[in-house]
Coordinates of C-alpha atoms in Angstrom, one line a residue:
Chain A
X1 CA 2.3 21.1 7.6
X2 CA 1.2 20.4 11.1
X3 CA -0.5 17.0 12.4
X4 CA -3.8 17.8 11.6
X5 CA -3.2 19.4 8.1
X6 CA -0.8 16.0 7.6
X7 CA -3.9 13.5 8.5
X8 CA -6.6 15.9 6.5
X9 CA -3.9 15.1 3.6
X10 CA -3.8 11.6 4.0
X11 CA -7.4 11.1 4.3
X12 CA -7.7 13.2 1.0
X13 CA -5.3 10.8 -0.9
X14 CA -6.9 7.8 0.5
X15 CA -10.7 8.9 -1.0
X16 CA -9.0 9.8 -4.1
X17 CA -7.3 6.4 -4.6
X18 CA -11.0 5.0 -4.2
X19 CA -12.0 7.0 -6.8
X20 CA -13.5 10.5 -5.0
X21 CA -13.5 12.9 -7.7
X22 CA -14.6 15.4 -5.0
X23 CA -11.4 14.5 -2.7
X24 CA -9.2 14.6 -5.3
X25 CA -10.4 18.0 -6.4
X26 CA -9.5 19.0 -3.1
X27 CA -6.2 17.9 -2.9
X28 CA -5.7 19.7 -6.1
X29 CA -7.0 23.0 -4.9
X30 CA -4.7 22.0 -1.7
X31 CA -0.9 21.8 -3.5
X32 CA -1.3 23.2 -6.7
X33 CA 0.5 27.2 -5.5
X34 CA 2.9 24.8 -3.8
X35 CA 3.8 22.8 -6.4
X36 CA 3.4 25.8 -8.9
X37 CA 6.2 27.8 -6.8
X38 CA 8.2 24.3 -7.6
X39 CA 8.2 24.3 -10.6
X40 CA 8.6 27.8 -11.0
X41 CA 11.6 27.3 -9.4
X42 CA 12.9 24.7 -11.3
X43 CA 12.2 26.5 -15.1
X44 CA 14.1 29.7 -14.2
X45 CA 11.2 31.7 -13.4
X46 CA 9.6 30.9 -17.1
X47 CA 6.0 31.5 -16.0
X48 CA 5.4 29.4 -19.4
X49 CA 7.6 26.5 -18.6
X50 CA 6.5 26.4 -15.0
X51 CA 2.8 26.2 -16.0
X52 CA 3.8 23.5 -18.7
X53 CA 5.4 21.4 -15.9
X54 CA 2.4 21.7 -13.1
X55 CA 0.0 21.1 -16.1
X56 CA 2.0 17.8 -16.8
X57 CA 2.2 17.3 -13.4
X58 CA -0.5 17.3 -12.1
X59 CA -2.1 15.6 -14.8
X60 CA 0.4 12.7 -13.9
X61 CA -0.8 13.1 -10.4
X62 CA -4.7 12.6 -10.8
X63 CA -3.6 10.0 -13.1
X64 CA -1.6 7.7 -11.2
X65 CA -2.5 8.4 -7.6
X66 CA -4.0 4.7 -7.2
X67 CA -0.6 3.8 -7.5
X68 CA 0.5 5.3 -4.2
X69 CA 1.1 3.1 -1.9
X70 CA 1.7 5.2 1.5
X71 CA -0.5 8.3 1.8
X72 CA 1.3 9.8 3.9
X73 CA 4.2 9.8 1.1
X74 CA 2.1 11.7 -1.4
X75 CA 4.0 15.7 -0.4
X76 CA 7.4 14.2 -1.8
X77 CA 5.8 11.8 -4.3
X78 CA 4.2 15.2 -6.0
X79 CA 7.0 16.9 -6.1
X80 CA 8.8 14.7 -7.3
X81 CA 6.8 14.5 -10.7
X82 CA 7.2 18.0 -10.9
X83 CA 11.0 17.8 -10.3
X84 CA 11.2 14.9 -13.2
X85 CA 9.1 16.6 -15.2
X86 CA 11.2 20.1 -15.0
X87 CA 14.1 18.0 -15.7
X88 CA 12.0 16.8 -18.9
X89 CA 11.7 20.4 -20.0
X90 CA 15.8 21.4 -18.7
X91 CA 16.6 18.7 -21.2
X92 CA 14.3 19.6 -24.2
X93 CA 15.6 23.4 -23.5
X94 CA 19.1 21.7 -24.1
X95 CA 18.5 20.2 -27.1
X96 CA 16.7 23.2 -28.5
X97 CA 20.4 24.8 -28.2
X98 CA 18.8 27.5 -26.4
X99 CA 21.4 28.3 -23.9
X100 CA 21.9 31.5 -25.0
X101 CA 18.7 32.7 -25.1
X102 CA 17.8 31.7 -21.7
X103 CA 21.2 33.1 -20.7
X104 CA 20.1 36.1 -22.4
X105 CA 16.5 35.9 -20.7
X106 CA 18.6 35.3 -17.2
X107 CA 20.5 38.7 -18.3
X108 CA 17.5 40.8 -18.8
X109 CA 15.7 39.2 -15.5
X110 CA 18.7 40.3 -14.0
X111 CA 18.5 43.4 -14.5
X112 CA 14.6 44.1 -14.1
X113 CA 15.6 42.4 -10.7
X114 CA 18.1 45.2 -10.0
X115 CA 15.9 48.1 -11.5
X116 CA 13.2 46.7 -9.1
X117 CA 15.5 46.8 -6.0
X118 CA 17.0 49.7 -6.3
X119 CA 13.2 51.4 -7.0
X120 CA 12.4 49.3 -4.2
X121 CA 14.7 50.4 -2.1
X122 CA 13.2 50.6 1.0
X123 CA 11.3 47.6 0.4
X124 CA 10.3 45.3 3.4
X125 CA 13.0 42.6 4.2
X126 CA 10.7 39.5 2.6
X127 CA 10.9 41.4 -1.0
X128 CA 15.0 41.6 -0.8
X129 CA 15.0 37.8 0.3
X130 CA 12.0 37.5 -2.4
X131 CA 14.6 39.1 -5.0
X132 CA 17.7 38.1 -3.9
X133 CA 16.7 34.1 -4.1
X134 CA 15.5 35.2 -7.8
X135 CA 19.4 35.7 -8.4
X136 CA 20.1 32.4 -7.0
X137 CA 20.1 29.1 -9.6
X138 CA 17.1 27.2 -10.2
X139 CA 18.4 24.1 -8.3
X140 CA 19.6 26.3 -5.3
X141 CA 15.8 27.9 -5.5
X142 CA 14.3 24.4 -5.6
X143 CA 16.5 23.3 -2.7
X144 CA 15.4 26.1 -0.5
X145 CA 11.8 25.8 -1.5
X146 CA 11.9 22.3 -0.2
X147 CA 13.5 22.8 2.9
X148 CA 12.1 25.8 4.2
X149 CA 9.1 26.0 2.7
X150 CA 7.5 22.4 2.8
X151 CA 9.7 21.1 5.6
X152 CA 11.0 18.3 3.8
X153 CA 13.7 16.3 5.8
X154 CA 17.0 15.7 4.2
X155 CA 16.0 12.1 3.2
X156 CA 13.1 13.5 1.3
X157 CA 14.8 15.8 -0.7
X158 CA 17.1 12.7 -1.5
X159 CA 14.6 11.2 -2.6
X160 CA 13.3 14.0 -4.5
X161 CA 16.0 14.9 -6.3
X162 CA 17.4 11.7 -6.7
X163 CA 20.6 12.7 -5.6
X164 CA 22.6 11.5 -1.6
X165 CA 21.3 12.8 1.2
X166 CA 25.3 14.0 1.4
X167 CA 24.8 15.7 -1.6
X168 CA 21.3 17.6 -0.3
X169 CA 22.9 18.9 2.6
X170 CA 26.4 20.5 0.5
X171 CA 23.6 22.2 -1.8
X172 CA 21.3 23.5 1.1
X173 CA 24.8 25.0 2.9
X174 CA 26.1 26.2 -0.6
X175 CA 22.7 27.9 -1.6
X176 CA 22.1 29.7 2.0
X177 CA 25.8 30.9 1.4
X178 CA 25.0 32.0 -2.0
X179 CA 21.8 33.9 -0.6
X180 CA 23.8 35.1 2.1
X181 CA 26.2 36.9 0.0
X182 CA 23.9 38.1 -2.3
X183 CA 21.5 39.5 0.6
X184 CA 24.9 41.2 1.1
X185 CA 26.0 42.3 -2.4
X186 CA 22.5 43.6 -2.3
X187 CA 22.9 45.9 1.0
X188 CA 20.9 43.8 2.9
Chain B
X1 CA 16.0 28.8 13.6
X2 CA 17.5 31.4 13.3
X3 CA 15.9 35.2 11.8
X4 CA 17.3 34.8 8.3
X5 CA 15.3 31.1 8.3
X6 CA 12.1 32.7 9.5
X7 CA 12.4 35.5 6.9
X8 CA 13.4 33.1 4.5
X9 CA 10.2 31.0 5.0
X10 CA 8.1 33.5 4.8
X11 CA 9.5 34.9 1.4
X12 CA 9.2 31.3 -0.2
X13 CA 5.8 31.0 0.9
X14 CA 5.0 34.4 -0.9
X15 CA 6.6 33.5 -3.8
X16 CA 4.2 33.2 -6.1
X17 CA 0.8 32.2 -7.0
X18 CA -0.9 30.6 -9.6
X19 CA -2.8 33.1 -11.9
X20 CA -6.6 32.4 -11.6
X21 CA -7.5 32.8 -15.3
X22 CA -5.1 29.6 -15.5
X23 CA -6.0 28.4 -12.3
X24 CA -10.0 27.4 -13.1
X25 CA -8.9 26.2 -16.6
X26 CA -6.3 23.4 -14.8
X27 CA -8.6 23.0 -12.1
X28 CA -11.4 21.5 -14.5
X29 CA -8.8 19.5 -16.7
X30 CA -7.0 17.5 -14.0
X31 CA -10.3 16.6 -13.1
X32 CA -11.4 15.7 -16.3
X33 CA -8.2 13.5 -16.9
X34 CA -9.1 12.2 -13.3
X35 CA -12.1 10.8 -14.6
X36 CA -11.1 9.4 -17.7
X37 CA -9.0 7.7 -15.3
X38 CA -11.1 6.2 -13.4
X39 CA -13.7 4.9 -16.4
X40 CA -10.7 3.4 -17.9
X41 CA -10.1 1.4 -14.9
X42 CA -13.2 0.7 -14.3
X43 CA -13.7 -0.2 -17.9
X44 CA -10.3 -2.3 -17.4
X45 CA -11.4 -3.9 -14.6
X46 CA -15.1 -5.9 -15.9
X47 CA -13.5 -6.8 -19.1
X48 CA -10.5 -8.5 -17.5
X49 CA -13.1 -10.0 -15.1
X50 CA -15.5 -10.7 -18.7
X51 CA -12.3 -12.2 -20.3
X52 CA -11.3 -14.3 -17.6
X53 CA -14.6 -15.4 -17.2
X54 CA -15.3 -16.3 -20.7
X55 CA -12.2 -18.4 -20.9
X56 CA -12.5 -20.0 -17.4
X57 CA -16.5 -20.9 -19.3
X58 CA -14.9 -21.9 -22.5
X59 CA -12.4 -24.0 -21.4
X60 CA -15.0 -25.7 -19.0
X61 CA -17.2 -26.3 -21.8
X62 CA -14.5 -28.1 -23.8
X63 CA -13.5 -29.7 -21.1
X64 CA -16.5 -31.6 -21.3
X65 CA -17.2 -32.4 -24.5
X66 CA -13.8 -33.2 -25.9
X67 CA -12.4 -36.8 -25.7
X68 CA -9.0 -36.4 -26.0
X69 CA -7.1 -37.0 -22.9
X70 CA -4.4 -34.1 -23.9
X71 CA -6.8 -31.6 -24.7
X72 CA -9.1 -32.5 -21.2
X73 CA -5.5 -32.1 -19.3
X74 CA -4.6 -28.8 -21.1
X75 CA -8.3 -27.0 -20.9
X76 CA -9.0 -27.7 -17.3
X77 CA -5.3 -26.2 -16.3
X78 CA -7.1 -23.5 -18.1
X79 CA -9.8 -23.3 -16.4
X80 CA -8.1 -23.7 -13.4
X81 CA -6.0 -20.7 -13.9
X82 CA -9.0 -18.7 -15.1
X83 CA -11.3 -19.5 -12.6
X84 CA -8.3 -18.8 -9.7
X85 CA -7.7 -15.1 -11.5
X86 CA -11.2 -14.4 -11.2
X87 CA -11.0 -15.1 -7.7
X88 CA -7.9 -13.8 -7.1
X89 CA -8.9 -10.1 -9.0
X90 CA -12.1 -9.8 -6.6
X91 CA -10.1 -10.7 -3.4
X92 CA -7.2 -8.3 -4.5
X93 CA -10.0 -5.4 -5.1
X94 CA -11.5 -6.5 -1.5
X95 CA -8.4 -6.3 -0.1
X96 CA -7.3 -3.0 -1.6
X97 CA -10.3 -1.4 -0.6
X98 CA -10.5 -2.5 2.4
X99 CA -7.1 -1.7 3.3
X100 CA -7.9 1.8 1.8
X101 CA -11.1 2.2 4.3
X102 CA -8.8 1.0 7.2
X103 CA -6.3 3.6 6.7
X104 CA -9.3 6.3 5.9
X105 CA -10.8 5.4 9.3
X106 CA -7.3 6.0 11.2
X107 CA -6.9 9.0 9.7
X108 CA -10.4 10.4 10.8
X109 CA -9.4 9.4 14.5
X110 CA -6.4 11.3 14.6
X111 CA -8.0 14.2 13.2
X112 CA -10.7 13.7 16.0
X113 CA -13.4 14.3 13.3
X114 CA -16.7 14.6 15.5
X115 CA -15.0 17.2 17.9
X116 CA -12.9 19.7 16.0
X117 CA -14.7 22.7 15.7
X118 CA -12.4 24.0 12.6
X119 CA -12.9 20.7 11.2
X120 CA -14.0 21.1 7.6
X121 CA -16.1 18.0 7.5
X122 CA -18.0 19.1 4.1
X123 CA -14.4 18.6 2.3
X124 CA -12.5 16.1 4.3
X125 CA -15.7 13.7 5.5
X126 CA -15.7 10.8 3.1
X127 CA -18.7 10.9 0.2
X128 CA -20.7 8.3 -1.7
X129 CA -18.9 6.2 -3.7
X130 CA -18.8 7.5 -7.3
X131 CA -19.1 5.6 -11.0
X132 CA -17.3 6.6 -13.4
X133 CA -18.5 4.0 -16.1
X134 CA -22.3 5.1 -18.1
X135 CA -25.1 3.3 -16.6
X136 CA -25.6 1.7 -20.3
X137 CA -22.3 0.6 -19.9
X138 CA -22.5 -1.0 -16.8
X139 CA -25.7 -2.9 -17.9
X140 CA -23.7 -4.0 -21.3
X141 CA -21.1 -5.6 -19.4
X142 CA -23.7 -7.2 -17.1
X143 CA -25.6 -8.6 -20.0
X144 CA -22.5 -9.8 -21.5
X145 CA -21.4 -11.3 -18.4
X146 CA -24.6 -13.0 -17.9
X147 CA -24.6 -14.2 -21.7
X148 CA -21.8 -15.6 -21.4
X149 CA -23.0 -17.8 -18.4
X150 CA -25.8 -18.8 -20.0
X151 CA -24.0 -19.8 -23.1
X152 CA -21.1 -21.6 -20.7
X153 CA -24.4 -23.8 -19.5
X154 CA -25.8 -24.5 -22.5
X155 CA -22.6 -25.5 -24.8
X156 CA -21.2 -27.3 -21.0
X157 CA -24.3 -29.5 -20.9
X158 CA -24.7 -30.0 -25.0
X159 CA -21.6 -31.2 -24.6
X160 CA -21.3 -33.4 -22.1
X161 CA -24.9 -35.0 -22.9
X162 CA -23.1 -35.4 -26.5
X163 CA -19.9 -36.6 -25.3
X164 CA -21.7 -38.9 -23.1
X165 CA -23.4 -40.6 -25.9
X166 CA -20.8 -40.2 -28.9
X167 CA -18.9 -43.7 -28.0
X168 CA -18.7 -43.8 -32.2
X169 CA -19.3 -46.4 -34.5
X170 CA -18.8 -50.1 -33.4
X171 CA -18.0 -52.9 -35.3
X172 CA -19.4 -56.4 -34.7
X173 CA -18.8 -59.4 -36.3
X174 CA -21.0 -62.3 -35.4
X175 CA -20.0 -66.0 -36.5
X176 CA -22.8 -68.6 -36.0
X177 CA -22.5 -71.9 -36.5
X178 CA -25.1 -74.2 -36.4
X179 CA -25.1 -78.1 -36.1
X180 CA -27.9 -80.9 -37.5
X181 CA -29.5 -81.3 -34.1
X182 CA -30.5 -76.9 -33.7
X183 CA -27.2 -76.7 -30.9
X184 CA -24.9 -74.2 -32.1
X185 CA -22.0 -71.2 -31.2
X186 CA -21.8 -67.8 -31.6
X187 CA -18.6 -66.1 -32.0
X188 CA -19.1 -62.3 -31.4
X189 CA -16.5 -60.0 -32.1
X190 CA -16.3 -56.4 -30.9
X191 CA -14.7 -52.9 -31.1
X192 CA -16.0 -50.4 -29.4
X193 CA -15.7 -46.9 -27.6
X194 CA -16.6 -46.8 -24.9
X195 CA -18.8 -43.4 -23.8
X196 CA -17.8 -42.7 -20.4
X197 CA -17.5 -39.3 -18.7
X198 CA -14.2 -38.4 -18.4
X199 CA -12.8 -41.2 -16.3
X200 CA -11.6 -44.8 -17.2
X201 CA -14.6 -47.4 -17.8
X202 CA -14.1 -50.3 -15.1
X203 CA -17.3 -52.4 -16.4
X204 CA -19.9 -52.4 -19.5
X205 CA -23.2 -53.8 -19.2
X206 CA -25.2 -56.6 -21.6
X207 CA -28.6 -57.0 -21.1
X208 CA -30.6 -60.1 -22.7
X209 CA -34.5 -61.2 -22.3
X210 CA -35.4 -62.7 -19.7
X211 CA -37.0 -65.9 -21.5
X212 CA -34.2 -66.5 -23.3
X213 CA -32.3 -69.9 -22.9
X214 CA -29.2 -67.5 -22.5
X215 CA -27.1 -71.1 -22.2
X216 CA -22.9 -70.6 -21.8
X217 CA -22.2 -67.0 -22.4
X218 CA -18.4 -65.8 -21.8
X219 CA -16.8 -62.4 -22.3
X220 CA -12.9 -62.7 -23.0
X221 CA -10.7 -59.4 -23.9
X222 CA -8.0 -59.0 -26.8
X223 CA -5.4 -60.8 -24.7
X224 CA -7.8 -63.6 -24.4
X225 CA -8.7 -63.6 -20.7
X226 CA -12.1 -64.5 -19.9
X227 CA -13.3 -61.6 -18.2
X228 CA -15.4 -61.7 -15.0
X229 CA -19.1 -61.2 -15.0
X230 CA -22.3 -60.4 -12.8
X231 CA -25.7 -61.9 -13.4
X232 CA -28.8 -59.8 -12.3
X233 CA -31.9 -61.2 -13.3
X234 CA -35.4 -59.4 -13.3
X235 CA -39.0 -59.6 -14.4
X236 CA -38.0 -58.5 -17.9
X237 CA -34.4 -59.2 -18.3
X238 CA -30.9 -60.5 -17.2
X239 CA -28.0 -57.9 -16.7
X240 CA -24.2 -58.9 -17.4
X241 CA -22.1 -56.5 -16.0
X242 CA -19.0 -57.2 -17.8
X243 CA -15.8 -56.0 -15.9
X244 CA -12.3 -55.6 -17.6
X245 CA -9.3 -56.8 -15.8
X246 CA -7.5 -53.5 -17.4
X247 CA -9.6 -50.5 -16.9
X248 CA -10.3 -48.7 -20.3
X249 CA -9.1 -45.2 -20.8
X250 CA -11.2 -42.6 -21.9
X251 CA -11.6 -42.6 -25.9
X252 CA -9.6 -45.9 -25.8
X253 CA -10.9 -48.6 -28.0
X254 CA -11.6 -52.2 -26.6
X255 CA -11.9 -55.5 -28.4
X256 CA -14.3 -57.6 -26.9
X257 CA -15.0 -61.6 -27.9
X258 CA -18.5 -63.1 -26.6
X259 CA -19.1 -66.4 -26.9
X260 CA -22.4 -68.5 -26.4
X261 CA -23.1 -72.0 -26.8
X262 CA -27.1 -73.3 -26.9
X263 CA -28.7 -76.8 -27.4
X264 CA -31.3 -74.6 -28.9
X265 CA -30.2 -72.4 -31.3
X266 CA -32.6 -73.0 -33.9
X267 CA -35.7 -74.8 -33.7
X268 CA -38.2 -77.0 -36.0
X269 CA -41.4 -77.3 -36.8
X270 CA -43.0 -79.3 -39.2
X271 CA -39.1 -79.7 -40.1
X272 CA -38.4 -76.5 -40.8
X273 CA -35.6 -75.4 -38.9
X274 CA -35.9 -71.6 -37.8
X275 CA -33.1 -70.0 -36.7
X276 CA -33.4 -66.1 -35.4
X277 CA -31.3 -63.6 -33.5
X278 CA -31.6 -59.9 -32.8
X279 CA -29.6 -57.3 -31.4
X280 CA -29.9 -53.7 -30.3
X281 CA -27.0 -51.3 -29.3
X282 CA -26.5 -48.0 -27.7
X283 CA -24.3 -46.5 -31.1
X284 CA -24.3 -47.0 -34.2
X285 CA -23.1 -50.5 -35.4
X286 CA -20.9 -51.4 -38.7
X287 CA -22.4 -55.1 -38.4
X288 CA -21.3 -58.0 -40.1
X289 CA -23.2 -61.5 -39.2
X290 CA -22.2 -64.7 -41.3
X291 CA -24.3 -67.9 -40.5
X292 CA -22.4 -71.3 -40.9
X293 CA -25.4 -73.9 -41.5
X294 CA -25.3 -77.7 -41.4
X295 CA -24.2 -79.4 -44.7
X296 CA -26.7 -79.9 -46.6
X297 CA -28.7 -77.6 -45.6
X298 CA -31.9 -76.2 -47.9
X299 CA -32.4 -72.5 -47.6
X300 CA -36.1 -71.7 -47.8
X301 CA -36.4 -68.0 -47.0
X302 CA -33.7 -65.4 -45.5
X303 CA -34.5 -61.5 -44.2
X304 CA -32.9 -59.5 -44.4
X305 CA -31.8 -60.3 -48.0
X306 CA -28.1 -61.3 -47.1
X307 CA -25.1 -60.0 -48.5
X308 CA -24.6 -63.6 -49.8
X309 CA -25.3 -67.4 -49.5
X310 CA -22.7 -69.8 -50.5
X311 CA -22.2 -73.9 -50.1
X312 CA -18.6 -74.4 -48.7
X313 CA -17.1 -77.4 -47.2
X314 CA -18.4 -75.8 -43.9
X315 CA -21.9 -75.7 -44.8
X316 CA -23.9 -73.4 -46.2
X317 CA -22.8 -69.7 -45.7
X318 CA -24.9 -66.6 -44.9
X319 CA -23.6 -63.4 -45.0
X320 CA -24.9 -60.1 -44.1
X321 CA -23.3 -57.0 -44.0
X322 CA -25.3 -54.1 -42.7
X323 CA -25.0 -50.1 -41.0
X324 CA -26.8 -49.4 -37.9
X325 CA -27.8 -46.4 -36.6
X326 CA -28.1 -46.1 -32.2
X327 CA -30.6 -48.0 -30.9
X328 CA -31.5 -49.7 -34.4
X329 CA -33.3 -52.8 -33.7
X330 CA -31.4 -55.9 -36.0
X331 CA -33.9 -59.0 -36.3
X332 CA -33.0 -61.7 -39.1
X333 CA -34.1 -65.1 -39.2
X334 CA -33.2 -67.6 -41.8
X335 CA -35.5 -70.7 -42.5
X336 CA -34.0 -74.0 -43.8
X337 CA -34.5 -77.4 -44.1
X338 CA -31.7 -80.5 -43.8
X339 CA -31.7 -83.1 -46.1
X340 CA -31.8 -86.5 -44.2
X341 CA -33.2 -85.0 -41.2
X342 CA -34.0 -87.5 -38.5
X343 CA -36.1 -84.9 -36.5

């Protein structure tokens, strides 16, 4: 986001907490492919889960937004809810015992993955990162989403995650690694 | 940054978009839920204002009308508390929103709203301020609010006009006694309330007519100190103002002894000795008057008819025992006549 975007946001957050329903529609419209690809992220690519969590999200967003209290906080505030609430469903998908079948799900995803690389093989360099950060784990998708895409600062991701800043930066070297080597495993 | 972060950027940002067959569907329901929001804190909002304001009312109204000390202490913290929320909720909404348009002003000057060409004004520029809450309800919590007042007034003043004049029933007990030449003394004792307005009576007032031959009249208290007094005198009558040496508390009873000597308490004619009093008080009265009159004294007519009439060593005793109501006129007037009279 760039200045202007950055105080078009905050002006958007501060109509909505004074009750704008038209402001708050547009801040909607604004971060809901963002946060979707979030979420996304964080479910394993489960287009179900991941809709799940943005629905619940963002339903927790229009409902507590009053309760910012810096608008210029509201990027890392949003995705937090998602992050929590992805958690929500990682833990309910525990419970359920269903390991194995998203392992199993993970498996077949797999392999569409490689059928559509090696189909795709001459495929423009965004679709191998595209495919090779499918193969990476939801948290090391996450972490890259944040960092690269949003332009989150270490602190924010801290924050996000709810993890030491320490902690962000061994994940974000560890998962560019891991896409490194499977850019390369890939024939990149 | 290096190419792989570039590329790496880009493929994030193309990641994956939100279907639009589920996009309008969300769209409309966050927005909904927005809403519902909103009317519940609006809703929140006037009835916590409406709940404040009925107690800070209600405790204000009992504040007036009740007597007891305990109860005036606890109702007004009450009040006090209720009426500071009140103020308090407003000033915090002020704030808030104010605080809100500060920031929302800032923001339009760094976006430099009234020169950026690319400036979508239609979606960033701030709207009219929007009501969630149904007109009806709006105008229910107004009327309710406004009730509420109204009924505050009406109860605060019944109250305290009530509380004013509900000083409860007294009891007097008046002793005459009367001597062969018409001089006499009247013993009058009293317990009373007192209806004062929330603070400690310093004084009480006793009024007689202003033709009377008033004679020695003294006020003592129960620890028999003659209490000091002020004489007014007009056209019509003459004001005591009675003053107690220890101020009297709210709802505090007070025992009160007058006494009054007078050459001419009763008076003859044709030797028939008249003897009358009256009385009139501001609350009801539990009144109790015995007459003590010379020995040898011939009763020839009593009114009111008296409780009883009996020869004792004093004299002859009349005794009447009556209720009155507030402002109850008390007239009786005995008519005797003394053996061996040298009038």
């Amino acid at each position: 986001m760039n200045k202007e975007e950055r105080a078009e946001n905050n002006l958007l957050v501060l109509r909505a907490q004074q009750g704008e329903a038209r402001a708050m529609g547009e801040l909607i419209s604004r971060w809901k492919n963002r946060l979707w690809r979030h979420a996304l992220r964080l479910t394993d690519r489960d287009e179900d889960a991941g809709w799940d969590v943005l629905q619940d999200s963002l339903m927790d967003i229009s409902a507590t937004i009053h309760r910012l209290s810096d608008a210029h906080a509201f990027p890392a505030w949003a995705y937090r809810i998602v992050t929590n609430k992805a958690r929500l469903w990682q833990r309910r998908e525990y419970r359920r015992h269903n390991l194995h079948k998203s392992y199993a799900a993970e498996q077949i995803h797999m392999s569409e993955l490689q059928v559509s690389l090696t189909t795709r093989e001459e495929a423009d360099p965004i679709s191998r990162i595209q495919a090779a950060i499918a193969q990476l784990t939801p948290k090391d998708q996450a972490i890259l989403g944040m960092h690269y895409e949003e332009n989150f600062s270490i602190r924010q991701i801290a924050a996000i995650l709810d993890i030491p800043p320490g902690t962000v930066k061994s994940r974000l070297f560890h998962a560019r690694e891991r896409l490194k080597e499977t850019l390369k495993e890939n024939g990149s | 940054m290096t190419n792989l972060d570039d590329s790496l950027k880009e493929a994030l940002r193309q990641n994956g978009e939100l279907d639009s067959s589920r996009d309008k569907d969300l769209q409309e329901k966050v927005m909904g839920r927005f809403r519902s929001k909103m009317r519940r804190l609006e809703r929140y909002a006037l009835l916590t204002l409406l709940i404040c304001v009925g107690l800070a009312g209600g405790s204000y109204s009992v504040l007036l009308s009740t007597s007891n000390t305990q109860l005036m202490l606890a109702y007004g913290l009450v009040f006090l508390v209720m009426f500071e929320t009140t103020i308090l909720i407003r000033l915090w909404y002020w704030i808030a929103n104010n605080k809100l348009s500060v920031l929302k002003e800032i923001q339009l000057l760094r976006l430099g709203a009234s020169t950026a060409p690319e400036f979508d004004a239609d979606a960033i520029l701030p709207g009219k301020r929007e009501r969630y809450l149904p007109k009806w309800e709006r105008r229910l919590y107004g009327a309710i609010g406004a009730i509420l007042l109204i009924a505050v007034v009406v109860i605060s003043t019944i109250g305290f006009a009530v509380r004013a004049n509900s000083s409860g029933t007294w009891i007097e007990r008046k002793i005459t006694v009367l001597e062969p030449d018409g001089s006499g003394k009247e013993v009058i004792y009293q317990a009373r309330k007192l209806g004062s307005m929330a603070q400690p009576a310093t004084s009480f007032k006793f009024y007689t007519g202003a033709n009377l031959e008033a004679g020695n009249i003294k006020w003592y208290d129960d620890k028999n100190r003659e209490l000091p007094v002020v004489k007014n005198k007009d056209s019509d009558n003459i004001r005591y103002t009675i003053f107690f040496i220890d101020p009297l508390l709210p709802d505090q009873w007070t025992n009160t002894r007058r006494e009054f000597k007078s050459e001419r308490l009763a008076k003859i004619e044709n030797g028939l000795w008249t003897y009358n009093t009256e009385s009139l008080n501001s609350s009801p009265a539990s009144y109790v008057q015995k007459l003590i009159l010379p020995a040898g004294a011939e009763v020839e007519n009593v009114t009111p008819k008296p409780l009883s009439i009996e020869e004792t060593e004093e004299g002859v005793t009349i005794v009447w025992q009556i209720k009155l109501k507030a402002m109850e006129k008390y007239e009786s007037k005995v008519q005797y006549r003394l053996l061996n009279d040298a009038h």
